[in-house]
Every structure is written in structure tokens, then in C-alpha cells.
mmCIF file of C-alpha atoms in Angstrom:
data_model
loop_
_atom_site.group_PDB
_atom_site.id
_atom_site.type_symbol
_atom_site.label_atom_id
_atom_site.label_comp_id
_atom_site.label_asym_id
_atom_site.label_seq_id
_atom_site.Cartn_x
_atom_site.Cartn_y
_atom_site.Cartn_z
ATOM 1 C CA UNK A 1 0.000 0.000 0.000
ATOM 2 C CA UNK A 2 1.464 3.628 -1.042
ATOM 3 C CA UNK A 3 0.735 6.742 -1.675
ATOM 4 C CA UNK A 4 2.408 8.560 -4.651
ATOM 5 C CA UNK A 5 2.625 11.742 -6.458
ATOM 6 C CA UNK A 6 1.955 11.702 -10.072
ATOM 7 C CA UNK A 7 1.103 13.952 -12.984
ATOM 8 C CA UNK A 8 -2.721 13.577 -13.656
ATOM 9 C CA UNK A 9 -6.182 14.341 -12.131
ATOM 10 C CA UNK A 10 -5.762 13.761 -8.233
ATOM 11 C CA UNK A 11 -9.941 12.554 -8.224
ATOM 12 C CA UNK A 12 -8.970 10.109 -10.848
ATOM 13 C CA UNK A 13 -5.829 8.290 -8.720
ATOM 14 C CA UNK A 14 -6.112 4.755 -7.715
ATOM 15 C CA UNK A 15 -4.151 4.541 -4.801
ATOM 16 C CA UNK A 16 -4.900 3.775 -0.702
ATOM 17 C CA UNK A 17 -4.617 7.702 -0.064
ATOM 18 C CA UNK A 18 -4.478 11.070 -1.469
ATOM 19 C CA UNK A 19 -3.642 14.446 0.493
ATOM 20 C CA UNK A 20 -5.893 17.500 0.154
ATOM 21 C CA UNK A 21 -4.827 20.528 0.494
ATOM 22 C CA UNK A 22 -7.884 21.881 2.414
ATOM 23 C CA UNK A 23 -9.034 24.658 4.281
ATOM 24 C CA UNK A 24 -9.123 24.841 8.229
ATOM 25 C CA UNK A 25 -13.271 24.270 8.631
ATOM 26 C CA UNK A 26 -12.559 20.826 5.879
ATOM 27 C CA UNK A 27 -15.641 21.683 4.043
ATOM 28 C CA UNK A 28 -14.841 22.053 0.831
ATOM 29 C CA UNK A 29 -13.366 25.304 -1.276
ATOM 30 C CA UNK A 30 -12.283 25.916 -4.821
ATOM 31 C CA UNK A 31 -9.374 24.691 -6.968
ATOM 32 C CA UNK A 32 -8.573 20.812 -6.064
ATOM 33 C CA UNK A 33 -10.089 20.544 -2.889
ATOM 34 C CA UNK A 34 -13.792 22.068 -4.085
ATOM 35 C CA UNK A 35 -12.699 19.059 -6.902
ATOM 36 C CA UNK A 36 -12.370 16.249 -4.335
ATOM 37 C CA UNK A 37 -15.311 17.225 -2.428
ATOM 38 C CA UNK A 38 -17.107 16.972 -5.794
ATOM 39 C CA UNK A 39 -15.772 13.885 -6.696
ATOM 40 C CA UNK A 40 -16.360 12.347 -3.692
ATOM 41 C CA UNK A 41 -19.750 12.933 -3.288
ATOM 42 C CA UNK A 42 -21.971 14.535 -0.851
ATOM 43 C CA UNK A 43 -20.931 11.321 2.030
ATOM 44 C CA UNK A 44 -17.665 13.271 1.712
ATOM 45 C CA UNK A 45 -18.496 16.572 3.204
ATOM 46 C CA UNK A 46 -21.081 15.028 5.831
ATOM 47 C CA UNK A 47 -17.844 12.875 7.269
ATOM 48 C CA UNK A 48 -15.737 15.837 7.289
ATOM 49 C CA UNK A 49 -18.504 17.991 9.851
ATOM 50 C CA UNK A 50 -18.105 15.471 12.632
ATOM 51 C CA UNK A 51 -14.786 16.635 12.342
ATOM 52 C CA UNK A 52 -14.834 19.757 13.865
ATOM 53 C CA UNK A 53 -12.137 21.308 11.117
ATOM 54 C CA UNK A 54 -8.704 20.940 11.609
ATOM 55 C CA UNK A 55 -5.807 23.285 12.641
ATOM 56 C CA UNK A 56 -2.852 24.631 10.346
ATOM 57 C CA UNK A 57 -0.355 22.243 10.462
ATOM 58 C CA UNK A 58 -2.397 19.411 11.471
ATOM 59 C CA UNK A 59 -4.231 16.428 9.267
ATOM 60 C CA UNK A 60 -7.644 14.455 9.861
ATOM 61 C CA UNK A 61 -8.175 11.663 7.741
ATOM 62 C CA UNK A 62 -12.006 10.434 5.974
ATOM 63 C CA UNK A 63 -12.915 7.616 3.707
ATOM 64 C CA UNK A 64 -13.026 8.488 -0.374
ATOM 65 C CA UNK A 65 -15.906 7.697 -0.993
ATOM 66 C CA UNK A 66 -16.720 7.646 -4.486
ATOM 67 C CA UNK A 67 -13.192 8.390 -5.070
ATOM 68 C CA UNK A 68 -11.211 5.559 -6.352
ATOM 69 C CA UNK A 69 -8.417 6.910 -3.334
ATOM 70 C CA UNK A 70 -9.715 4.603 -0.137
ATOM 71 C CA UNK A 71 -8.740 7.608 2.416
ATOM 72 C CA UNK A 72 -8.377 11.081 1.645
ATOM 73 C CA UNK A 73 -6.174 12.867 4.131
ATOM 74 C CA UNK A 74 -7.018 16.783 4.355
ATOM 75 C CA UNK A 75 -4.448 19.148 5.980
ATOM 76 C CA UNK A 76 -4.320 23.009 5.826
ATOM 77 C CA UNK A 77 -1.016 24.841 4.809
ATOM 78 C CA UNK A 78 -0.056 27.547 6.210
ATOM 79 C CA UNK A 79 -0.460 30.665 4.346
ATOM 80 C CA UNK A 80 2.741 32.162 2.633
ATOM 81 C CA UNK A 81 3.151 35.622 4.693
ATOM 82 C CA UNK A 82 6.656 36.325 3.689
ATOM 83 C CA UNK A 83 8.461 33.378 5.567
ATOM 84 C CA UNK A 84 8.953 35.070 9.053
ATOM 85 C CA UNK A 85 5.520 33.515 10.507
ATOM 86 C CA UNK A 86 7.062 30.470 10.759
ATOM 87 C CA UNK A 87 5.174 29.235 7.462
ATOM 88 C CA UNK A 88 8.866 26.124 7.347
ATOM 89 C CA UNK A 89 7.662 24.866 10.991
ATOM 90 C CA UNK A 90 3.928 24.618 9.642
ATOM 91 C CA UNK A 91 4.417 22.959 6.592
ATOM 92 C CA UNK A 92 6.402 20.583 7.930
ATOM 93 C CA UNK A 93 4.065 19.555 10.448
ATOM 94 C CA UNK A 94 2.209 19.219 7.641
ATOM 95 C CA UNK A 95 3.638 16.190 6.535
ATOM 96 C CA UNK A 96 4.457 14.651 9.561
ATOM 97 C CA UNK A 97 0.673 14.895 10.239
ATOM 98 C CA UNK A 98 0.214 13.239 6.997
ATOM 99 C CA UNK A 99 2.789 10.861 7.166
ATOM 100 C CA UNK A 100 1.672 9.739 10.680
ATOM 101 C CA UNK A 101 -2.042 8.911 9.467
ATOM 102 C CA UNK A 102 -0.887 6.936 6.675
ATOM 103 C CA UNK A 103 1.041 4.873 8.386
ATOM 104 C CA UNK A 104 -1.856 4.408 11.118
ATOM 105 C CA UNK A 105 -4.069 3.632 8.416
ATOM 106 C CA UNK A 106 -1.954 1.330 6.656
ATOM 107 C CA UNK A 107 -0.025 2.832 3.942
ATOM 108 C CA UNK A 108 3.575 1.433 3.755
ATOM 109 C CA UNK A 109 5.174 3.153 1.214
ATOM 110 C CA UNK A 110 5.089 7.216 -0.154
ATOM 111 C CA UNK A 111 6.420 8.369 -3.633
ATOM 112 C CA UNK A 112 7.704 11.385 -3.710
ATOM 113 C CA UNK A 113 7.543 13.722 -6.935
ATOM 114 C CA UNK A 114 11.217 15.141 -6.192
ATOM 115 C CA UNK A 115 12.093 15.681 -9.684
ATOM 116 C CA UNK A 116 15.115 16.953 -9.296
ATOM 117 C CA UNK A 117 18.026 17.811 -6.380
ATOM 118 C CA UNK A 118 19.471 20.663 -8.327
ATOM 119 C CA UNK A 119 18.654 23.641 -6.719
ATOM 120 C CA UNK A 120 19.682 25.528 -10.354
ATOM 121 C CA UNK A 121 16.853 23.240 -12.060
ATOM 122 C CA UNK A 122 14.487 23.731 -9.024
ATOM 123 C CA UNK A 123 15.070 27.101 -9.361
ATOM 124 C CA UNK A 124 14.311 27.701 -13.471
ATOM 125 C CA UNK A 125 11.645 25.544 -13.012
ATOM 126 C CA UNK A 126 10.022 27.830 -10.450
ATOM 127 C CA UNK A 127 9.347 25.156 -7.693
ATOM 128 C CA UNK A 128 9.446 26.911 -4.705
ATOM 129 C CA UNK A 129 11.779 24.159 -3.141
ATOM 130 C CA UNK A 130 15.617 23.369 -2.500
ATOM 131 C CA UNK A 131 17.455 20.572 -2.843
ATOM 132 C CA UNK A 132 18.021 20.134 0.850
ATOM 133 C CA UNK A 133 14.440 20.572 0.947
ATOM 134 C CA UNK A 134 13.713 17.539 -0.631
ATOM 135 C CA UNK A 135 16.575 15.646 0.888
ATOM 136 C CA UNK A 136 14.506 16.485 4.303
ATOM 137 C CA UNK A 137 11.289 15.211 2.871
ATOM 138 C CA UNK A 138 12.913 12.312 1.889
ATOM 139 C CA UNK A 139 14.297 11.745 5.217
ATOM 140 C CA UNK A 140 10.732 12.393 7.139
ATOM 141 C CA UNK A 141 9.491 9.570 4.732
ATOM 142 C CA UNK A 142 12.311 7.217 6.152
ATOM 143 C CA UNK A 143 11.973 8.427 9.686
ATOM 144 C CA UNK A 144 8.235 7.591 9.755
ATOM 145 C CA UNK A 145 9.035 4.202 9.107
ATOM 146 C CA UNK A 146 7.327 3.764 5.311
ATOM 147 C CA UNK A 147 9.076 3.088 2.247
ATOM 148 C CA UNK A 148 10.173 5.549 -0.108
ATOM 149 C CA UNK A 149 9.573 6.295 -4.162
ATOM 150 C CA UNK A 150 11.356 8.978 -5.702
ATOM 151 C CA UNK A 151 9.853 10.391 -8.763
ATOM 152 C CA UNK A 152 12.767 12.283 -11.607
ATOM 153 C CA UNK A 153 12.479 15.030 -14.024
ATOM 154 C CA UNK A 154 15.150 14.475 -16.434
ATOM 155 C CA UNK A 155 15.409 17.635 -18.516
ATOM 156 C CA UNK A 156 13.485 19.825 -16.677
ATOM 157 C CA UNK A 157 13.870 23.385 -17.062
ATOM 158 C CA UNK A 158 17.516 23.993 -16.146
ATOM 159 C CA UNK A 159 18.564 20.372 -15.819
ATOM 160 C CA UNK A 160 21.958 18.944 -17.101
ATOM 161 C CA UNK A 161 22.785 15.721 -18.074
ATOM 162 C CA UNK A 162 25.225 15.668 -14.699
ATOM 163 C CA UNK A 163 22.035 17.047 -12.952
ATOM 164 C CA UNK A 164 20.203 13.532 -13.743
ATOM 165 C CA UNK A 165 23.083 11.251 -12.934
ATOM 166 C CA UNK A 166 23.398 13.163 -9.387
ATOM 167 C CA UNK A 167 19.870 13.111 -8.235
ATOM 168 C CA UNK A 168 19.932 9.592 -8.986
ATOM 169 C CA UNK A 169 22.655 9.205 -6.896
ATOM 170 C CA UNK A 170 21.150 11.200 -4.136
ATOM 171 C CA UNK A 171 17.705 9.560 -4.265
ATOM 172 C CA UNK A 172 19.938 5.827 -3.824
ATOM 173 C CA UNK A 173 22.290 7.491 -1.151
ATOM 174 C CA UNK A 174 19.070 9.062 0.631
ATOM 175 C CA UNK A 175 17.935 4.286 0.461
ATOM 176 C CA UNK A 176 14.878 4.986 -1.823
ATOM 177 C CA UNK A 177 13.239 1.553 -2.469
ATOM 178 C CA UNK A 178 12.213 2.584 -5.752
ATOM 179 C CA UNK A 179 12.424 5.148 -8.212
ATOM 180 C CA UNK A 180 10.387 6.305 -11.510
ATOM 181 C CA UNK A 181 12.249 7.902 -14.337
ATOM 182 C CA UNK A 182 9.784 10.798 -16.180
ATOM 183 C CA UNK A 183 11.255 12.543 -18.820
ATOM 184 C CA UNK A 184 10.260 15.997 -19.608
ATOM 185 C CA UNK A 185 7.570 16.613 -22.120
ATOM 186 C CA UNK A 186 6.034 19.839 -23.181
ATOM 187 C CA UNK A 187 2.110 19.396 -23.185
ATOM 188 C CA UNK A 188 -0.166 22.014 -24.378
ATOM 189 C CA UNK A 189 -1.647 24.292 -22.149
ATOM 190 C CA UNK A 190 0.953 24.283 -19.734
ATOM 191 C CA UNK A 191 3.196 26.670 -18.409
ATOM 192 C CA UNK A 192 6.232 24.995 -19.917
ATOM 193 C CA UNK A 193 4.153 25.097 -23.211
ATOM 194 C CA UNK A 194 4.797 29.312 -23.426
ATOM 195 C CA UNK A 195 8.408 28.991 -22.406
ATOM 196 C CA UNK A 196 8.812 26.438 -25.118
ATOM 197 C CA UNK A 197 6.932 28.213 -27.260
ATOM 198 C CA UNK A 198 8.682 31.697 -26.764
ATOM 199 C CA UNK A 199 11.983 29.855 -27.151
ATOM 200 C CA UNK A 200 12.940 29.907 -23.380
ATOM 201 C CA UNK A 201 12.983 26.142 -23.126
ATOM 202 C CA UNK A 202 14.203 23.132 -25.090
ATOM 203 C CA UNK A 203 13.191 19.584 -24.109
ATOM 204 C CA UNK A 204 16.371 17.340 -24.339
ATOM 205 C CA UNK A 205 16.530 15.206 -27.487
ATOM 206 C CA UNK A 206 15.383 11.206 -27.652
ATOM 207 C CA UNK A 207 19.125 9.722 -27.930
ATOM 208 C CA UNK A 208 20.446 11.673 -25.090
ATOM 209 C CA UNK A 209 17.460 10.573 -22.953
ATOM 210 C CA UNK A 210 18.025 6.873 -24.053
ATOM 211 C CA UNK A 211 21.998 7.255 -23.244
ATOM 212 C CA UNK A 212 21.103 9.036 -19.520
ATOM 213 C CA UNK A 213 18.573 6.949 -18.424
ATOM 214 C CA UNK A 214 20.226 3.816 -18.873
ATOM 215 C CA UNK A 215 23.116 5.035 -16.894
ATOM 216 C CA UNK A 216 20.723 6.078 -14.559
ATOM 217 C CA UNK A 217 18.985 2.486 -14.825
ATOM 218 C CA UNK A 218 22.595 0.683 -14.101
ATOM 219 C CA UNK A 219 23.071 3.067 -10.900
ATOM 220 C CA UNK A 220 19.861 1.476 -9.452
ATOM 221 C CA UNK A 221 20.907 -1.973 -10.392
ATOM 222 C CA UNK A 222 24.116 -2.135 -8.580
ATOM 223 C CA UNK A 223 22.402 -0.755 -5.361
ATOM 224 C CA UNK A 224 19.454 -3.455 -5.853
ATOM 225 C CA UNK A 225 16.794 -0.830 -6.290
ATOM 226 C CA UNK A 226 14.348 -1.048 -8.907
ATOM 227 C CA UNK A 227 13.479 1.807 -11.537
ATOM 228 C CA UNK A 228 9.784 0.721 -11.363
ATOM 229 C CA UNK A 229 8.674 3.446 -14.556
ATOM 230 C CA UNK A 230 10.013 4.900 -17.386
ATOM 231 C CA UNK A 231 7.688 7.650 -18.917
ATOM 232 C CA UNK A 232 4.351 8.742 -18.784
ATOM 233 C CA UNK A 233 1.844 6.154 -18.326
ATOM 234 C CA UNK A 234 -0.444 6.636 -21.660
ATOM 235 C CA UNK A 235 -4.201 9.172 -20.553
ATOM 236 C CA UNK A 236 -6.664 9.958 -22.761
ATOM 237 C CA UNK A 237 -5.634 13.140 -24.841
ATOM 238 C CA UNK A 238 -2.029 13.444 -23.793
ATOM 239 C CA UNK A 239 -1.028 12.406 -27.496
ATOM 240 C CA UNK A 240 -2.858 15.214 -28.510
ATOM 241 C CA UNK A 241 -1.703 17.666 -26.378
ATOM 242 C CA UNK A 242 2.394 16.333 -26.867
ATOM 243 C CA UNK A 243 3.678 19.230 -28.639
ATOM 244 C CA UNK A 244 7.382 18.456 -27.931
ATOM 245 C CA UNK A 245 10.188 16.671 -25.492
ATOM 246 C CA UNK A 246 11.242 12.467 -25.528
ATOM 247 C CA UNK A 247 8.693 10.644 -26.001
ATOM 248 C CA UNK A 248 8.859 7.222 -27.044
ATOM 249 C CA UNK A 249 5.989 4.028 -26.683
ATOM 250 C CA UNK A 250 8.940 1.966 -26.023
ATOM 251 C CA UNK A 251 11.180 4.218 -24.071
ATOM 252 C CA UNK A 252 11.600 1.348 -21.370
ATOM 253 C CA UNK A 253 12.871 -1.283 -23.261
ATOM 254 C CA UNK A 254 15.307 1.094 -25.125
ATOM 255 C CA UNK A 255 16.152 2.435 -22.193
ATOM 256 C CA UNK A 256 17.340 -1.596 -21.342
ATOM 257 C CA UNK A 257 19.000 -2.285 -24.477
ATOM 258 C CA UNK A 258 21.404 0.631 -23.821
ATOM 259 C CA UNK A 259 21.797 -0.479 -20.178
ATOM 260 C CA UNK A 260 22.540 -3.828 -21.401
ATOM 261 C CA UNK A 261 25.192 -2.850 -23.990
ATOM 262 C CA UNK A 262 26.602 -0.388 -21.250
ATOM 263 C CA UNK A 263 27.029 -3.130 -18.413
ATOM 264 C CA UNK A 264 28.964 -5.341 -20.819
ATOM 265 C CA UNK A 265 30.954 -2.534 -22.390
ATOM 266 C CA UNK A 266 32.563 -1.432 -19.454
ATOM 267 C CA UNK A 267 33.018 -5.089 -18.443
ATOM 268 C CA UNK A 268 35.060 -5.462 -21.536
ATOM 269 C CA UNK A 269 36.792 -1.819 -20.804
ATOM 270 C CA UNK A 270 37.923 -3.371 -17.443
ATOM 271 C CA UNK A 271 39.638 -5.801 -18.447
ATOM 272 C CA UNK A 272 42.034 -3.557 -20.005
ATOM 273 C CA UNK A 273 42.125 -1.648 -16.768
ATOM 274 C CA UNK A 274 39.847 0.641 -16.678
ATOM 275 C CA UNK A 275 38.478 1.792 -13.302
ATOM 276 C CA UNK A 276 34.922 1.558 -12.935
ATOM 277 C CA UNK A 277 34.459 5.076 -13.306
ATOM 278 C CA UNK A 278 36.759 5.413 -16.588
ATOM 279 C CA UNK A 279 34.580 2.463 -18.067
ATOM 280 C CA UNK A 280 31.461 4.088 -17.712
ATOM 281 C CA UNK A 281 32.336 7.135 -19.044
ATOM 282 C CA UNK A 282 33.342 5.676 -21.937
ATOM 283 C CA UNK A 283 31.001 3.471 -22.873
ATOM 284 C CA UNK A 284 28.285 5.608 -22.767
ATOM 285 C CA UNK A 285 30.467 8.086 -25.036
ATOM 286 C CA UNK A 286 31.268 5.000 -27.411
ATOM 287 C CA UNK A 287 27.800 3.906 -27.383
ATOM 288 C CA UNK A 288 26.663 7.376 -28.629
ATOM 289 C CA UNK A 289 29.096 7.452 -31.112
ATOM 290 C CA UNK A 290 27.963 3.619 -32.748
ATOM 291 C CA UNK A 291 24.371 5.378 -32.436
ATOM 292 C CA UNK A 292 25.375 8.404 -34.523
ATOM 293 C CA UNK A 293 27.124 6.618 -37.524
ATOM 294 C CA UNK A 294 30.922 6.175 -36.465
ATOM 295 C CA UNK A 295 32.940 3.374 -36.319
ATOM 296 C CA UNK A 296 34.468 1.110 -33.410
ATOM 297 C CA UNK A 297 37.883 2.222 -32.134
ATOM 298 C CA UNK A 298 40.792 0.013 -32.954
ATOM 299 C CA UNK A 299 41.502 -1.938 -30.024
ATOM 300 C CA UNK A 300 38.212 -2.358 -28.736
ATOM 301 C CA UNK A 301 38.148 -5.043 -26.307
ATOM 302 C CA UNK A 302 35.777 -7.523 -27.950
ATOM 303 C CA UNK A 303 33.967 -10.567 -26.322
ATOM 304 C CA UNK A 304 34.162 -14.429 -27.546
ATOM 305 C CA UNK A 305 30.863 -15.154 -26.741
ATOM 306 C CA UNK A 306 27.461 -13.551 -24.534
ATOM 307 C CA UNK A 307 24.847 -15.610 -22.363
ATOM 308 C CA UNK A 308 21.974 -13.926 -21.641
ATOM 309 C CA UNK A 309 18.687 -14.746 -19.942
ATOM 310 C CA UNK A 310 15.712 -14.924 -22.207
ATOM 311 C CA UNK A 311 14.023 -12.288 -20.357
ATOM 312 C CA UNK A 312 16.601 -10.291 -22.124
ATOM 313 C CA UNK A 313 15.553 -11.064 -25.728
ATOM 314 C CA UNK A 314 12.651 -8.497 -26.522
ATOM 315 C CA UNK A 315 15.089 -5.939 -25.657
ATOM 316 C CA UNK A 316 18.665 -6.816 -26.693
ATOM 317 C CA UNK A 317 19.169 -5.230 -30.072
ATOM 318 C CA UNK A 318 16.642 -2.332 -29.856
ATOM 319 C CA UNK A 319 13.941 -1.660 -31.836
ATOM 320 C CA UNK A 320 14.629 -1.742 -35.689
ATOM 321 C CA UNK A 321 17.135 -4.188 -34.921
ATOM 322 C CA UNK A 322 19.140 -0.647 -33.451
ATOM 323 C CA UNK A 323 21.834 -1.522 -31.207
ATOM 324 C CA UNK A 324 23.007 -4.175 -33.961
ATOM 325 C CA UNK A 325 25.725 -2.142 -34.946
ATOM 326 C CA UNK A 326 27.328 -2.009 -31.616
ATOM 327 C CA UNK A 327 27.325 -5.170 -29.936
ATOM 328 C CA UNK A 328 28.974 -6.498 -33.293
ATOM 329 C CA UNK A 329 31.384 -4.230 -32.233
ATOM 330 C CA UNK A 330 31.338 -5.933 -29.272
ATOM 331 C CA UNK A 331 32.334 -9.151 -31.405
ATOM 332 C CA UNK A 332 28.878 -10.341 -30.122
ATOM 333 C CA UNK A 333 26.878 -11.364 -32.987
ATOM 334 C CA UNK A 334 24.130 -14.336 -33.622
ATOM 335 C CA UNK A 335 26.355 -16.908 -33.694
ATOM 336 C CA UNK A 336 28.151 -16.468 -30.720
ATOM 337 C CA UNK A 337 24.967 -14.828 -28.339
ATOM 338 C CA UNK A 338 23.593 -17.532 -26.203
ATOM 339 C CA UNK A 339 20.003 -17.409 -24.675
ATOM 340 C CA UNK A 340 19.687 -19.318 -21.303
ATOM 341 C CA UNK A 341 16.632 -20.524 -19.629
ATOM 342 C CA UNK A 342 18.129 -19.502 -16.104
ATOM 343 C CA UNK A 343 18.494 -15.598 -15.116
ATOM 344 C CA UNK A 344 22.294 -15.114 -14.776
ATOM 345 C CA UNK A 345 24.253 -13.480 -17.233
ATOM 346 C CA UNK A 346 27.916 -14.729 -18.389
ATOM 347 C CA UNK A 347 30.528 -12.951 -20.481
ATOM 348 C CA UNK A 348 33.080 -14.748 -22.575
ATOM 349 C CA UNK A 349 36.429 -13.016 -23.042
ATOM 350 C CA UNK A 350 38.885 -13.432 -25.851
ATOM 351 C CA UNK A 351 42.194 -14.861 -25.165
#
């Protein structure tokens, strides 16, 4: 049982809880919470006057109702007056509040939309938060005893390629169980839209998404935690309203295929001693190199044969039969890649 944040309509959410952002008397307003108390039905507000409203900084929890969320927990911000009225101390009783019901009530894990650690990408992207900000909220999700999501933004407004590899790297040094990858896409509508638009954004392109989420993917791997999405689940109308940014119906199992060829690369690097560091530089610039046209370095450490779990197979060479090029370089080709029934892999070296 979790809760997580997502993009998408917050009455729509399958999921054991959702937090409202409600007003001290909990009886409905405008914006989301007037759109919960709608969606919920009329049961919704009738629970919520036994409650006797709630104070700033606190949280009361009620069934959902006709919501497909079982609980909806309803909390009251405190109102932004500058940041001398102790607005921090109230927020973050806030989601103690929260974080204390869910567990009471269940819940065992929280997702957290971080996007990103960068305080330069926070910043262009106008979110209102820091990095160590979200390193706390991370931390208040551990402390409460639940399990923790972490939710990315790669190429967000002001994000660098570094930016991504780091907050990975934070989210697995801050022991996230699991994390979602969600590349940036402009949608129509949005704010991001006009900057895009007005030429004051550009979404990173497809390849370098591919190459920086499967380095991303490999981080996760070697500390056991598992990158549980990649993109956007599909809603109605979003292909519509896609006007730019990396999207891709199979951007998962691309995202594997590079991983893949990445992992045994820098195996193969390593054995000419490489450090582990050196190795995965360089793969991941070789890799976009075979991807853009060029041809394999002489001396490329090449492998005598590849066993791979079957699992592997509807990922291996890509899409189009892409990543082709580059394991041959590899020296693995048909004849010499065998699929196993088991789940280990095992890498072959030439003499």
C-alpha cells in the first residue's frame, strides 16, 4: 500500500490515499479541494462535519468515498506571509501529520515527486523548493518508518545531463526503495508550453534521454533498487496535447537495451584496466558514437561469446534491430549470443 505523487487528475488516482490541500473548517473550497469534495460525493463533506475542522499544520483523515483513493487525508497549509511567521515549521508539520495517518491507516510506502536535487533546475523551473528541501522530505518519509519512491524530471527546465546522474545518486544514497524515471515533455496548455513556445525552453533530445537513463537504470541496479517506470503512463488526450520533449511508446525497453550494452561494455573496458568510473564514461560516449554513424575504435576489447537470460531477448538489439551495430562491435553477434533458460548473465572473453 502507497501513496504517490503523479502527474494527472488527483480525483482520478487509484491509490490507498491522497492528500488534500484543504481549508481549516474541511468543508470544501475551490481549486482541487472544491474538486475532491465533488468527486467524492456529498458522504464526503457530511464525514468531514463530525470533524470539527482541523488546525494549520495538522491532518484528519475520511474515507473516499466515491473516489477511487480509499482515504483522503485533508491538511491546511499555512499561508505564505513572507516566511517570518514560521510558514517552514507549519508545513512541515504538515507532513508529519500526513505521514503519521498513513502509516496508522496502513499505507507502507510514499512516492515522492522530487524531480530533481538541483537547486539551479528547481530554481528555473520555479518550484518553490531546494534541494536540501527535498533531501529532508525524503528523510521524514524514512523516519516515519514507510518506504520511499522517488519520482525524476530528467530535462526539466535547467537540468543537465550531470544534474540527472546526481539526483539519482542522491535519491539511492538518501535508500529509496524505488524510483520512476519521467522525462520531460512539453504538453499544451501548460506553463512549460509558453516557455517552449517563446523559445525559453528546449526539451532534451530522444538519444540523449536513451543514453542518460540507462546510466541512470545501471546506478539502481548495482544498489538493488528497482526503476519501477520509465515515462508517462499513456491518458486519454495526452497524445494530442504532446507538442514536444522524448517521447517514445517503447522508451523502457530502449532504455534496457542501452543499459545492457553499457554493463557489458565497461566489463570489456575493465579488463584492459579501466576503473569503474573510466569504463562508464566511456562506454556511454562510445555507445553514442555507434548510435550516430561512427565506427568502433581500434583496439576495442571484444567478447568471444554472450549468455543472456531470455528475459533479455525483446530488448537486446533495440527496436529496428538498433543496437546491432554495436554489440557487433562488441564481437557479439548471432552466432556467438547464447540465450539461457536460467536468469544469470555470463561474459566470454577473448584470449
Amino acid at each position: 500500500a502507497w501513496i504517490e505523487c503523479v502527474l494527472g487528475d488527483i480525483t482520478r488516482i487509484e491509490a490507498d490515499a491522497i492528500v488534500n490541500a484543504a481549508n481549516r473548517t474541511l468543508l470544501g473550497g475551490g481549486g482541487v479541494d472544491g474538486a475532491i469534495h465533488r468527486a467524492a460525493g456529498p458522504e464526503l463533506l457530511a464525514e468531514c462535519r463530525t470533524l470539527h475542522g482541523c488546525e494549520t499544520g495538522q491532518a484528519k483523515i475520511t474515507k473516499g468515498y466515491k473516489l477511487p483513493a480509499k482515504y483522503v487525508i485533508h491538511t491546511p497549509g499555512p499561508i505564505w506571509q513572507g516566511g517570518d511567521h514560521g510558514e517552514a515549521a507549519l508545513l512541515r508539520s504538515c507532513y508529519l501529520s500526513c505521514l503519521e495517518l498513513a502509516l496508522a491507516h496502513g499505507c507502507r510506502t510514499v512516492e515522492l515527486g522530487i524531480q530533481s536535487f538541483s537547486d539551479t533546475a528547481l530554481q528555473a523551473s520555479e518550484r518553490h523548493y531546494s534541494g536540501r528541501q527535498a533531501t529532508e522530505a525524503c528523510r521524514l518519509v524514512r523516519d516515519a518508518g514507510l518506504a520511499l519512491g522517488v519520482q525524476l524530471l530528467p530535462g526539466m527546465p535547467g537540468h543537465q545531463p550531470e544534474d540527472f546522474l546526481a539526483d539519482v545518486r542522491r535519491a539511492l544514497d538518501l535508500e529509496a526503495d524505488m524510483l520512476r524515471f519521467y522525462p520531460c515533455l512539453v504538453l499544451a496548455g501548460t506553463e512549460l508550453a509558453r516557455r517552449w513556445q517563446q523559445g525559453l525552453y528546449a526539451p532534451w533530445p530522444l538519444p540523449r534521454t536513451l543514453s542518460l537513463l540507462a546510466r541512470g537504470w545501471l546506478y539502481a541496479r548495482r544498489a538493488g533498487v528497482p526503476v519501477i517506470r520509465m515515462g508517462l503512463a499513456p491518458e486519454p488526450g495526452m497524445e494530442a496535447a504532446l507538442l514536444a520533449g522524448p517521447a517514445d511508446r517503447n522508451l523502457g525497453g530502449r532504455v534496457l537495451g542501452r543499459a545492457l550494452w553499457l554493463h557489458v561494455c565497461a566489463c570489456l573496458l575493465r579488463t584492459r584496466g579501466d576503473d569503474a568510473a573510466r569504463s562508464e564514461v566511456r562506454a556511454a560516449a562510445l555507445l553514442d558514437a555507434l548510435l550516430a554513424g561512427g565506427e568502433a575504435p581500434a583496439g576495442l576489447p571484444r567478447a568471444q561469446a554472450l549468455y543472456l537470460p531470455r528475459s533479455c531477448q525483446g530488448f537486446f538489439r533495440g527496436p529496428g534491430d538498433e543496437l546491432g551495430t554495436a554489440w557487433a562491435a562488441l564481437g557479439i553477434t548471432r552466432r556467438n549470443l547464447v540465450w539461457t533458460a536460467g536468469q544469470a548473465a555470463s561474459l566470454h572473453l577473448d584470449a
